GROMACS .gro file of C-alpha atoms in nm:
model
  475
    1UNK     CA    1  -9.091 -11.938   0.337
    2UNK     CA    2  -9.103 -11.830   0.700
    3UNK     CA    3  -8.735 -11.732   0.684
    4UNK     CA    4  -8.799 -11.507   0.384
    5UNK     CA    5  -9.084 -11.328   0.559
    6UNK     CA    6  -8.867 -11.266   0.865
    7UNK     CA    7  -8.590 -11.118   0.649
    8UNK     CA    8  -8.837 -10.889   0.474
    9UNK     CA    9  -8.970 -10.765   0.807
   10UNK     CA   10  -8.615 -10.700   0.924
   11UNK     CA   11  -8.522 -10.487   0.623
   12UNK     CA   12  -8.845 -10.286   0.646
   13UNK     CA   13  -8.770 -10.212   1.010
   14UNK     CA   14  -8.411 -10.109   0.932
   15UNK     CA   15  -8.525  -9.880   0.653
   16UNK     CA   16  -8.772  -9.709   0.885
   17UNK     CA   17  -8.504  -9.647   1.146
   18UNK     CA   18  -8.265  -9.502   0.886
   19UNK     CA   19  -8.536  -9.270   0.755
   20UNK     CA   20  -8.607  -9.142   1.105
   21UNK     CA   21  -8.234  -9.083   1.167
   22UNK     CA   22  -8.196  -8.903   0.836
   23UNK     CA   23  -8.484  -8.668   0.911
   24UNK     CA   24  -8.354  -8.605   1.263
   25UNK     CA   25  -7.997  -8.539   1.145
   26UNK     CA   26  -8.120  -8.298   0.880
   27UNK     CA   27  -8.258  -8.078   1.154
   28UNK     CA   28  -7.909  -8.056   1.319
   29UNK     CA   29  -7.733  -7.901   1.018
   30UNK     CA   30  -7.726  -7.517   1.018
   31UNK     CA   31  -7.855  -7.352   0.707
   32UNK     CA   32  -7.644  -7.092   0.523
   33UNK     CA   33  -7.770  -6.743   0.591
   34UNK     CA   34  -7.702  -6.487   0.324
   35UNK     CA   35  -7.545  -6.170   0.471
   36UNK     CA   36  -7.380  -5.852   0.350
   37UNK     CA   37  -7.174  -5.827   0.672
   38UNK     CA   38  -6.825  -5.891   0.531
   39UNK     CA   39  -6.527  -5.934   0.763
   40UNK     CA   40  -6.219  -5.860   0.550
   41UNK     CA   41  -5.916  -5.681   0.691
   42UNK     CA   42  -5.792  -5.445   0.421
   43UNK     CA   43  -5.510  -5.263   0.602
   44UNK     CA   44  -5.380  -5.230   0.956
   45UNK     CA   45  -5.122  -5.030   1.146
   46UNK     CA   46  -4.998  -4.989   1.501
   47UNK     CA   47  -5.038  -4.627   1.612
   48UNK     CA   48  -4.857  -4.628   1.949
   49UNK     CA   49  -4.525  -4.805   1.893
   50UNK     CA   50  -4.190  -4.688   2.025
   51UNK     CA   51  -4.065  -4.559   2.357
   52UNK     CA   52  -4.288  -4.249   2.341
   53UNK     CA   53  -4.594  -4.432   2.203
   54UNK     CA   54  -4.620  -4.211   1.897
   55UNK     CA   55  -4.463  -4.424   1.623
   56UNK     CA   56  -4.691  -4.555   1.348
   57UNK     CA   57  -4.598  -4.890   1.193
   58UNK     CA   58  -4.774  -5.042   0.890
   59UNK     CA   59  -4.862  -5.412   0.884
   60UNK     CA   60  -4.855  -5.657   0.593
   61UNK     CA   61  -5.164  -5.876   0.549
   62UNK     CA   62  -5.161  -6.224   0.395
   63UNK     CA   63  -5.528  -6.284   0.322
   64UNK     CA   64  -5.472  -6.643   0.213
   65UNK     CA   65  -5.302  -6.738   0.539
   66UNK     CA   66  -5.502  -6.488   0.749
   67UNK     CA   67  -5.183  -6.349   0.902
   68UNK     CA   68  -5.045  -6.002   0.970
   69UNK     CA   69  -4.675  -5.918   1.013
   70UNK     CA   70  -4.504  -5.596   1.115
   71UNK     CA   71  -4.147  -5.466   1.097
   72UNK     CA   72  -3.950  -5.528   1.416
   73UNK     CA   73  -4.061  -5.302   1.699
   74UNK     CA   74  -3.865  -5.100   1.953
   75UNK     CA   75  -3.829  -5.305   2.271
   76UNK     CA   76  -3.946  -5.002   2.470
   77UNK     CA   77  -4.291  -5.019   2.309
   78UNK     CA   78  -4.578  -5.072   2.556
   79UNK     CA   79  -4.669  -5.423   2.445
   80UNK     CA   80  -4.942  -5.448   2.711
   81UNK     CA   81  -5.145  -5.184   2.528
   82UNK     CA   82  -5.100  -5.222   2.153
   83UNK     CA   83  -5.349  -5.009   1.961
   84UNK     CA   84  -5.437  -5.083   1.600
   85UNK     CA   85  -5.598  -4.863   1.337
   86UNK     CA   86  -5.751  -5.071   1.059
   87UNK     CA   87  -5.948  -5.040   0.736
   88UNK     CA   88  -6.208  -5.318   0.710
   89UNK     CA   89  -6.526  -5.417   0.535
   90UNK     CA   90  -6.814  -5.175   0.580
   91UNK     CA   91  -6.957  -5.195   0.931
   92UNK     CA   92  -6.676  -5.418   1.066
   93UNK     CA   93  -6.472  -5.341   1.378
   94UNK     CA   94  -6.189  -5.500   1.571
   95UNK     CA   95  -6.299  -5.702   1.871
   96UNK     CA   96  -6.091  -5.498   2.119
   97UNK     CA   97  -5.977  -5.138   2.158
   98UNK     CA   98  -5.624  -5.254   2.247
   99UNK     CA   99  -5.428  -5.579   2.278
  100UNK     CA  100  -5.164  -5.719   2.509
  101UNK     CA  101  -4.868  -5.906   2.362
  102UNK     CA  102  -4.693  -6.063   2.659
  103UNK     CA  103  -4.335  -6.156   2.566
  104UNK     CA  104  -4.183  -6.425   2.784
  105UNK     CA  105  -3.820  -6.431   2.890
  106UNK     CA  106  -3.599  -6.482   2.587
  107UNK     CA  107  -3.886  -6.453   2.336
  108UNK     CA  108  -3.824  -6.241   2.028
  109UNK     CA  109  -4.172  -6.273   1.874
  110UNK     CA  110  -4.531  -6.312   1.990
  111UNK     CA  111  -4.848  -6.404   1.798
  112UNK     CA  112  -5.204  -6.319   1.905
  113UNK     CA  113  -5.540  -6.366   1.734
  114UNK     CA  114  -5.724  -6.046   1.641
  115UNK     CA  115  -6.089  -6.065   1.534
  116UNK     CA  116  -6.264  -5.860   1.270
  117UNK     CA  117  -6.630  -5.852   1.379
  118UNK     CA  118  -6.938  -5.748   1.181
  119UNK     CA  119  -7.260  -5.819   1.370
  120UNK     CA  120  -7.294  -6.199   1.396
  121UNK     CA  121  -6.999  -6.273   1.168
  122UNK     CA  122  -6.625  -6.258   1.250
  123UNK     CA  123  -6.288  -6.356   1.105
  124UNK     CA  124  -5.962  -6.414   1.295
  125UNK     CA  125  -5.620  -6.295   1.182
  126UNK     CA  126  -5.299  -6.410   1.348
  127UNK     CA  127  -5.093  -6.098   1.422
  128UNK     CA  128  -4.720  -6.144   1.492
  129UNK     CA  129  -4.508  -5.878   1.661
  130UNK     CA  130  -4.128  -5.908   1.673
  131UNK     CA  131  -3.877  -5.729   1.889
  132UNK     CA  132  -3.604  -5.518   1.734
  133UNK     CA  133  -3.326  -5.692   1.925
  134UNK     CA  134  -2.967  -5.621   1.817
  135UNK     CA  135  -2.782  -5.917   1.671
  136UNK     CA  136  -2.426  -5.990   1.777
  137UNK     CA  137  -2.118  -6.179   1.666
  138UNK     CA  138  -2.001  -6.308   1.330
  139UNK     CA  139  -2.215  -6.466   1.061
  140UNK     CA  140  -2.042  -6.803   1.027
  141UNK     CA  141  -2.285  -6.902   0.755
  142UNK     CA  142  -2.124  -6.655   0.514
  143UNK     CA  143  -1.751  -6.732   0.504
  144UNK     CA  144  -1.527  -6.594   0.232
  145UNK     CA  145  -1.232  -6.832   0.207
  146UNK     CA  146  -0.883  -6.765   0.073
  147UNK     CA  147  -0.730  -7.109   0.077
  148UNK     CA  148  -0.366  -7.211   0.023
  149UNK     CA  149  -0.389  -7.554   0.187
  150UNK     CA  150  -0.425  -7.916   0.082
  151UNK     CA  151  -0.802  -7.867   0.072
  152UNK     CA  152  -0.899  -7.921  -0.293
  153UNK     CA  153  -1.165  -7.650  -0.272
  154UNK     CA  154  -0.903  -7.375  -0.272
  155UNK     CA  155  -0.575  -7.287  -0.440
  156UNK     CA  156  -0.288  -7.535  -0.441
  157UNK     CA  157  -0.104  -7.567  -0.110
  158UNK     CA  158   0.147  -7.286  -0.061
  159UNK     CA  159   0.474  -7.411  -0.219
  160UNK     CA  160   0.699  -7.384   0.088
  161UNK     CA  161   0.476  -7.614   0.296
  162UNK     CA  162   0.662  -7.933   0.201
  163UNK     CA  163   0.918  -8.157   0.372
  164UNK     CA  164   0.855  -7.973   0.701
  165UNK     CA  165   1.046  -7.672   0.569
  166UNK     CA  166   0.778  -7.433   0.701
  167UNK     CA  167   0.688  -7.486   1.067
  168UNK     CA  168   0.623  -7.128   1.174
  169UNK     CA  169   0.401  -6.849   1.042
  170UNK     CA  170   0.243  -6.525   1.163
  171UNK     CA  171  -0.052  -6.302   1.082
  172UNK     CA  172  -0.148  -5.945   1.178
  173UNK     CA  173  -0.431  -5.868   0.936
  174UNK     CA  174  -0.207  -5.694   0.682
  175UNK     CA  175   0.060  -5.956   0.620
  176UNK     CA  176   0.121  -6.327   0.653
  177UNK     CA  177   0.472  -6.414   0.771
  178UNK     CA  178   0.620  -6.733   0.628
  179UNK     CA  179   0.916  -6.868   0.827
  180UNK     CA  180   1.080  -7.124   0.604
  181UNK     CA  181   1.398  -7.304   0.515
  182UNK     CA  182   1.267  -7.359   0.162
  183UNK     CA  183   1.423  -7.191  -0.141
  184UNK     CA  184   1.364  -6.817  -0.141
  185UNK     CA  185   1.381  -6.793   0.236
  186UNK     CA  186   1.146  -6.636   0.487
  187UNK     CA  187   0.915  -6.368   0.354
  188UNK     CA  188   0.594  -6.171   0.391
  189UNK     CA  189   0.276  -6.193   0.185
  190UNK     CA  190   0.028  -5.907   0.159
  191UNK     CA  191  -0.319  -6.012   0.268
  192UNK     CA  192  -0.468  -5.785   0.001
  193UNK     CA  193  -0.272  -5.979  -0.264
  194UNK     CA  194  -0.376  -6.317  -0.128
  195UNK     CA  195  -0.741  -6.212  -0.143
  196UNK     CA  196  -0.691  -6.158  -0.517
  197UNK     CA  197  -0.523  -6.499  -0.551
  198UNK     CA  198  -0.190  -6.326  -0.613
  199UNK     CA  199   0.132  -6.461  -0.462
  200UNK     CA  200   0.400  -6.190  -0.452
  201UNK     CA  201   0.650  -6.272  -0.175
  202UNK     CA  202   0.826  -5.984   0.000
  203UNK     CA  203   1.164  -6.130   0.097
  204UNK     CA  204   1.303  -6.060   0.442
  205UNK     CA  205   1.663  -5.942   0.443
  206UNK     CA  206   1.840  -6.230   0.619
  207UNK     CA  207   2.178  -6.061   0.659
  208UNK     CA  208   2.335  -6.185   0.982
  209UNK     CA  209   2.079  -6.459   1.038
  210UNK     CA  210   2.295  -6.752   1.150
  211UNK     CA  211   2.350  -7.003   1.428
  212UNK     CA  212   2.149  -7.275   1.594
  213UNK     CA  213   2.036  -7.616   1.477
  214UNK     CA  214   1.815  -7.431   1.228
  215UNK     CA  215   1.877  -7.063   1.160
  216UNK     CA  216   1.501  -7.000   1.136
  217UNK     CA  217   1.216  -7.209   1.272
  218UNK     CA  218   0.925  -7.013   1.423
  219UNK     CA  219   0.794  -6.659   1.411
  220UNK     CA  220   0.521  -6.407   1.482
  221UNK     CA  221   0.371  -6.105   1.306
  222UNK     CA  222   0.246  -5.832   1.543
  223UNK     CA  223   0.123  -5.486   1.441
  224UNK     CA  224   0.360  -5.465   1.145
  225UNK     CA  225   0.655  -5.609   1.338
  226UNK     CA  226   0.806  -5.936   1.215
  227UNK     CA  227   0.977  -6.174   1.456
  228UNK     CA  228   1.170  -6.494   1.381
  229UNK     CA  229   1.345  -6.726   1.624
  230UNK     CA  230   1.597  -6.996   1.543
  231UNK     CA  231   1.602  -7.349   1.684
  232UNK     CA  232   1.868  -7.343   1.953
  233UNK     CA  233   1.946  -7.713   1.987
  234UNK     CA  234   2.159  -7.776   2.298
  235UNK     CA  235   2.209  -7.527   2.581
  236UNK     CA  236   2.534  -7.395   2.440
  237UNK     CA  237   2.372  -7.335   2.103
  238UNK     CA  238   2.271  -6.969   2.073
  239UNK     CA  239   1.900  -6.888   2.094
  240UNK     CA  240   1.835  -6.587   1.873
  241UNK     CA  241   1.533  -6.369   1.805
  242UNK     CA  242   1.529  -6.135   1.504
  243UNK     CA  243   1.306  -5.832   1.441
  244UNK     CA  244   1.204  -5.640   1.126
  245UNK     CA  245   0.981  -5.345   1.052
  246UNK     CA  246   1.138  -5.298   0.708
  247UNK     CA  247   1.171  -5.632   0.529
  248UNK     CA  248   1.441  -5.490   0.300
  249UNK     CA  249   1.667  -5.394   0.591
  250UNK     CA  250   1.888  -5.630   0.787
  251UNK     CA  251   1.710  -5.744   1.105
  252UNK     CA  252   1.780  -5.635   1.459
  253UNK     CA  253   1.904  -5.918   1.676
  254UNK     CA  254   1.693  -5.845   1.983
  255UNK     CA  255   1.797  -6.160   2.171
  256UNK     CA  256   2.112  -6.372   2.156
  257UNK     CA  257   2.092  -6.602   2.457
  258UNK     CA  258   2.318  -6.869   2.592
  259UNK     CA  259   2.051  -7.087   2.754
  260UNK     CA  260   2.318  -7.251   2.973
  261UNK     CA  261   2.347  -6.922   3.165
  262UNK     CA  262   1.975  -6.927   3.256
  263UNK     CA  263   1.942  -7.177   3.543
  264UNK     CA  264   1.679  -7.446   3.486
  265UNK     CA  265   1.571  -7.313   3.146
  266UNK     CA  266   1.568  -7.655   2.980
  267UNK     CA  267   1.709  -7.763   2.647
  268UNK     CA  268   1.626  -7.673   2.284
  269UNK     CA  269   1.409  -7.368   2.237
  270UNK     CA  270   1.243  -7.244   1.919
  271UNK     CA  271   1.003  -7.528   1.843
  272UNK     CA  272   0.725  -7.289   1.949
  273UNK     CA  273   0.682  -6.916   2.000
  274UNK     CA  274   0.393  -6.724   2.159
  275UNK     CA  275   0.416  -6.344   2.137
  276UNK     CA  276   0.175  -6.136   2.345
  277UNK     CA  277   0.227  -5.762   2.296
  278UNK     CA  278  -0.009  -5.468   2.338
  279UNK     CA  279  -0.045  -5.175   2.100
  280UNK     CA  280   0.269  -5.020   2.248
  281UNK     CA  281   0.477  -5.332   2.200
  282UNK     CA  282   0.487  -5.428   2.566
  283UNK     CA  283   0.428  -5.778   2.699
  284UNK     CA  284   0.587  -6.122   2.697
  285UNK     CA  285   0.723  -6.391   2.466
  286UNK     CA  286   0.691  -6.755   2.573
  287UNK     CA  287   0.899  -7.051   2.453
  288UNK     CA  288   0.840  -7.405   2.578
  289UNK     CA  289   1.145  -7.633   2.569
  290UNK     CA  290   1.152  -7.948   2.359
  291UNK     CA  291   1.146  -8.173   2.666
  292UNK     CA  292   0.814  -8.016   2.774
  293UNK     CA  293   0.950  -7.946   3.120
  294UNK     CA  294   1.013  -7.570   3.125
  295UNK     CA  295   0.884  -7.248   2.971
  296UNK     CA  296   1.117  -6.956   2.906
  297UNK     CA  297   0.938  -6.622   2.943
  298UNK     CA  298   1.099  -6.305   2.808
  299UNK     CA  299   0.978  -5.954   2.885
  300UNK     CA  300   0.936  -5.725   2.583
  301UNK     CA  301   0.934  -5.346   2.595
  302UNK     CA  302   0.858  -5.121   2.297
  303UNK     CA  303   0.864  -5.418   2.058
  304UNK     CA  304   1.243  -5.461   2.064
  305UNK     CA  305   1.384  -5.455   2.417
  306UNK     CA  306   1.418  -5.807   2.565
  307UNK     CA  307   1.480  -5.851   2.939
  308UNK     CA  308   1.406  -6.053   3.254
  309UNK     CA  309   1.435  -6.413   3.131
  310UNK     CA  310   1.216  -6.617   3.364
  311UNK     CA  311   1.183  -6.994   3.386
  312UNK     CA  312   0.834  -7.136   3.448
  313UNK     CA  313   0.723  -7.494   3.499
  314UNK     CA  314   0.558  -7.649   3.196
  315UNK     CA  315   0.240  -7.851   3.248
  316UNK     CA  316   0.200  -8.213   3.145
  317UNK     CA  317   0.083  -8.275   2.788
  318UNK     CA  318   0.167  -7.929   2.659
  319UNK     CA  319   0.383  -8.082   2.386
  320UNK     CA  320   0.683  -7.920   2.224
  321UNK     CA  321   0.457  -7.712   1.999
  322UNK     CA  322   0.272  -7.561   2.295
  323UNK     CA  323   0.108  -7.218   2.290
  324UNK     CA  324   0.047  -6.947   2.550
  325UNK     CA  325  -0.187  -6.671   2.427
  326UNK     CA  326  -0.322  -6.375   2.621
  327UNK     CA  327  -0.698  -6.309   2.623
  328UNK     CA  328  -0.744  -5.947   2.517
  329UNK     CA  329  -0.623  -5.708   2.788
  330UNK     CA  330  -0.710  -5.944   3.072
  331UNK     CA  331  -0.469  -6.129   3.300
  332UNK     CA  332  -0.578  -6.461   3.147
  333UNK     CA  333  -0.376  -6.671   2.904
  334UNK     CA  334  -0.492  -6.973   2.703
  335UNK     CA  335  -0.231  -7.245   2.747
  336UNK     CA  336  -0.231  -7.575   2.562
  337UNK     CA  337  -0.056  -7.821   2.332
  338UNK     CA  338  -0.158  -8.116   2.118
  339UNK     CA  339  -0.173  -8.357   2.415
  340UNK     CA  340  -0.335  -8.124   2.670
  341UNK     CA  341  -0.678  -7.977   2.737
  342UNK     CA  342  -0.748  -7.606   2.693
  343UNK     CA  343  -0.629  -7.432   3.010
  344UNK     CA  344  -0.653  -7.082   3.155
  345UNK     CA  345  -0.335  -6.961   3.322
  346UNK     CA  346  -0.170  -6.653   3.468
  347UNK     CA  347   0.129  -6.484   3.306
  348UNK     CA  348   0.345  -6.708   3.527
  349UNK     CA  349   0.179  -7.029   3.395
  350UNK     CA  350  -0.026  -7.091   3.710
  351UNK     CA  351  -0.331  -7.283   3.589
  352UNK     CA  352  -0.667  -7.149   3.709
  353UNK     CA  353  -0.899  -7.368   3.501
  354UNK     CA  354  -0.890  -7.655   3.250
  355UNK     CA  355  -1.154  -7.791   3.015
  356UNK     CA  356  -1.219  -8.163   3.030
  357UNK     CA  357  -1.007  -8.370   2.793
  358UNK     CA  358  -1.312  -8.447   2.579
  359UNK     CA  359  -1.476  -8.102   2.566
  360UNK     CA  360  -1.295  -8.025   2.238
  361UNK     CA  361  -1.052  -8.234   2.031
  362UNK     CA  362  -0.741  -8.294   2.243
  363UNK     CA  363  -0.514  -8.217   1.945
  364UNK     CA  364  -0.635  -7.855   1.949
  365UNK     CA  365  -0.332  -7.625   1.924
  366UNK     CA  366  -0.256  -7.251   1.943
  367UNK     CA  367  -0.595  -7.196   2.105
  368UNK     CA  368  -0.716  -6.839   2.151
  369UNK     CA  369  -1.016  -6.664   2.304
  370UNK     CA  370  -1.130  -6.363   2.100
  371UNK     CA  371  -1.421  -6.120   2.114
  372UNK     CA  372  -1.606  -5.982   1.812
  373UNK     CA  373  -1.923  -5.774   1.785
  374UNK     CA  374  -2.046  -5.861   2.133
  375UNK     CA  375  -1.972  -6.235   2.122
  376UNK     CA  376  -1.675  -6.440   2.244
  377UNK     CA  377  -1.517  -6.737   2.066
  378UNK     CA  378  -1.264  -7.009   2.132
  379UNK     CA  379  -1.058  -7.088   1.821
  380UNK     CA  380  -0.799  -7.362   1.771
  381UNK     CA  381  -0.656  -7.588   1.503
  382UNK     CA  382  -0.584  -7.955   1.552
  383UNK     CA  383  -0.230  -8.074   1.494
  384UNK     CA  384  -0.192  -8.395   1.294
  385UNK     CA  385   0.043  -8.593   1.514
  386UNK     CA  386  -0.063  -8.943   1.406
  387UNK     CA  387  -0.220  -9.102   1.103
  388UNK     CA  388  -0.574  -9.077   1.243
  389UNK     CA  389  -0.548  -8.703   1.319
  390UNK     CA  390  -0.700  -8.432   1.102
  391UNK     CA  391  -0.591  -8.070   1.064
  392UNK     CA  392  -0.907  -7.868   1.125
  393UNK     CA  393  -0.977  -7.511   1.234
  394UNK     CA  394  -1.254  -7.509   1.498
  395UNK     CA  395  -1.456  -7.213   1.628
  396UNK     CA  396  -1.673  -7.245   1.942
  397UNK     CA  397  -1.917  -6.988   2.081
  398UNK     CA  398  -1.831  -6.924   2.448
  399UNK     CA  399  -2.014  -6.592   2.483
  400UNK     CA  400  -2.194  -6.674   2.806
  401UNK     CA  401  -2.005  -6.588   3.123
  402UNK     CA  402  -1.855  -6.276   3.276
  403UNK     CA  403  -1.493  -6.395   3.256
  404UNK     CA  404  -1.276  -6.635   3.062
  405UNK     CA  405  -1.296  -6.897   3.335
  406UNK     CA  406  -1.672  -6.868   3.373
  407UNK     CA  407  -1.721  -6.881   2.995
  408UNK     CA  408  -1.517  -7.200   2.962
  409UNK     CA  409  -1.685  -7.350   3.269
  410UNK     CA  410  -2.030  -7.292   3.122
  411UNK     CA  411  -1.913  -7.429   2.788
  412UNK     CA  412  -1.772  -7.739   2.959
  413UNK     CA  413  -2.108  -7.803   3.126
  414UNK     CA  414  -2.306  -7.782   2.802
  415UNK     CA  415  -2.438  -8.104   2.655
  416UNK     CA  416  -2.393  -7.972   2.301
  417UNK     CA  417  -2.040  -7.846   2.240
  418UNK     CA  418  -2.061  -7.842   1.863
  419UNK     CA  419  -1.844  -7.584   1.686
  420UNK     CA  420  -2.015  -7.293   1.513
  421UNK     CA  421  -1.763  -7.327   1.231
  422UNK     CA  422  -1.490  -7.563   1.115
  423UNK     CA  423  -1.260  -7.585   0.815
  424UNK     CA  424  -1.030  -7.869   0.711
  425UNK     CA  425  -0.673  -7.811   0.591
  426UNK     CA  426  -0.638  -8.183   0.513
  427UNK     CA  427  -0.316  -8.270   0.689
  428UNK     CA  428  -0.100  -8.467   0.656
  429UNK     CA  429   0.013  -8.615   0.987
  430UNK     CA  430   0.379  -8.550   1.057
  431UNK     CA  431   0.647  -8.560   1.325
  432UNK     CA  432   0.669  -8.181   1.369
  433UNK     CA  433   0.315  -8.044   1.344
  434UNK     CA  434   0.387  -7.677   1.403
  435UNK     CA  435   0.041  -7.518   1.400
  436UNK     CA  436  -0.062  -7.153   1.427
  437UNK     CA  437  -0.381  -6.949   1.448
  438UNK     CA  438  -0.451  -6.578   1.427
  439UNK     CA  439  -0.728  -6.323   1.392
  440UNK     CA  440  -0.797  -5.967   1.287
  441UNK     CA  441  -1.099  -5.738   1.323
  442UNK     CA  442  -1.187  -5.481   1.056
  443UNK     CA  443  -1.365  -5.177   1.200
  444UNK     CA  444  -1.625  -4.959   1.031
  445UNK     CA  445  -1.617  -4.579   1.010
  446UNK     CA  446  -1.810  -4.569   1.337
  447UNK     CA  447  -1.537  -4.772   1.507
  448UNK     CA  448  -1.757  -5.078   1.545
  449UNK     CA  449  -1.665  -5.434   1.446
  450UNK     CA  450  -1.749  -5.507   1.083
  451UNK     CA  451  -1.553  -5.815   0.976
  452UNK     CA  452  -1.370  -6.097   1.151
  453UNK     CA  453  -1.075  -6.258   0.973
  454UNK     CA  454  -0.943  -6.590   1.101
  455UNK     CA  455  -0.608  -6.737   1.003
  456UNK     CA  456  -0.453  -7.077   1.053
  457UNK     CA  457  -0.156  -7.274   0.923
  458UNK     CA  458   0.006  -7.610   0.991
  459UNK     CA  459   0.326  -7.777   0.876
  460UNK     CA  460   0.290  -7.941   0.534
  461UNK     CA  461  -0.083  -7.848   0.532
  462UNK     CA  462  -0.058  -7.483   0.419
  463UNK     CA  463  -0.248  -7.178   0.540
  464UNK     CA  464  -0.592  -7.026   0.499
  465UNK     CA  465  -0.762  -6.690   0.562
  466UNK     CA  466  -1.138  -6.677   0.622
  467UNK     CA  467  -1.349  -6.360   0.641
  468UNK     CA  468  -1.680  -6.352   0.828
  469UNK     CA  469  -1.913  -6.050   0.820
  470UNK     CA  470  -2.088  -5.938   1.134
  471UNK     CA  471  -2.438  -6.071   1.186
  472UNK     CA  472  -2.717  -5.851   1.058
  473UNK     CA  473  -3.094  -5.871   1.073
  474UNK     CA  474  -3.229  -5.991   0.741
  475UNK     CA  475  -3.558  -5.799   0.762
   0.00000   0.00000   0.00000
């Protein structure tokens, strides 16, 4: 009985304490005060945008999210003194006469809170301003692909890419050159036809094309000029280079060399061919020998005059399908092969820089550095030398840097070296993985870059053309 009384006293005491707390807590809650002072932002505009501070820009209000957005603003706007003109609930005002939007280095947008105030009440809106910064480069998220490779997503592989019959190709934006020992012989294909999935070969007149281990093996297509070289075999075997501007006419034989008369030139030329000519047809052709010991450089004048055969030392790992491609109008050349890193060299093959062996896939071949719409890219396609190798076109952004060497140095130092685009040709691996790349830029009426077309091909894998539009702001 005593225990029951004690319990009763305890519960009465607890109830009293709870009642006191309840009454005390009730006093802490604010009571709703009815008011006609609304704080709704109905419309808003910036009245001092632009370099001269006299551009008016309308904002878009999302009342549910309490946000305001504006079209992109001229970077010369005085962002330290943004002035708004707004329509609000009766009696409401903005909390400040002007606002400062302080953009940090590299920032393209800035968000500040702006208050609509009406006596004791206020509402905040998050206002975002964005800079009208030009966009550069190609939009690699919007490829248009014209595929004639083993990739099942495209057309069937181009018929001549079988049994290693086609080891050399070329591309100049208007035509694809197919250098082949397959039936029908070497020919051109119009790019405009290929983009309509039409295959209408334009045969090259092969009158007088003879000699060598193979009469045709590699080639290049430059500004409407077609070049094909044979495979010379031994030193006594003639090394010939043919030239066409009219595919129906017999070619000019612009070189017929006895390699034995060129001291130290090496043995067997025509497994590779790198042609670097300017708009006037002046420059150099480079041919690495099969033993990967020497490079034969030939001077070219006006597209057809060959002179000054010069022997250069080949670098280790270049492979017998090496490449040597000039970077724009600079003195730099990109020099590599399927067992070598990407290297920068002079016209005499003096190496000035090399990427690490692991920066990009070591099988990368026919590497090039190109510029488009204010950005710079490294492109290459891996050669399938062994069963574990893939044939893939890779594109890397190497825009940063004032020169080729600096750009590749900065790229080499990056932790993330992921490509901005890649496309698989799906092999197969083979003993003679002749691999080519190419590019073309379509200009607009204003002379500015509009479209980037990339090209690549590899023996027994086929070829592909890929168009990329220039980047554009989406709002």
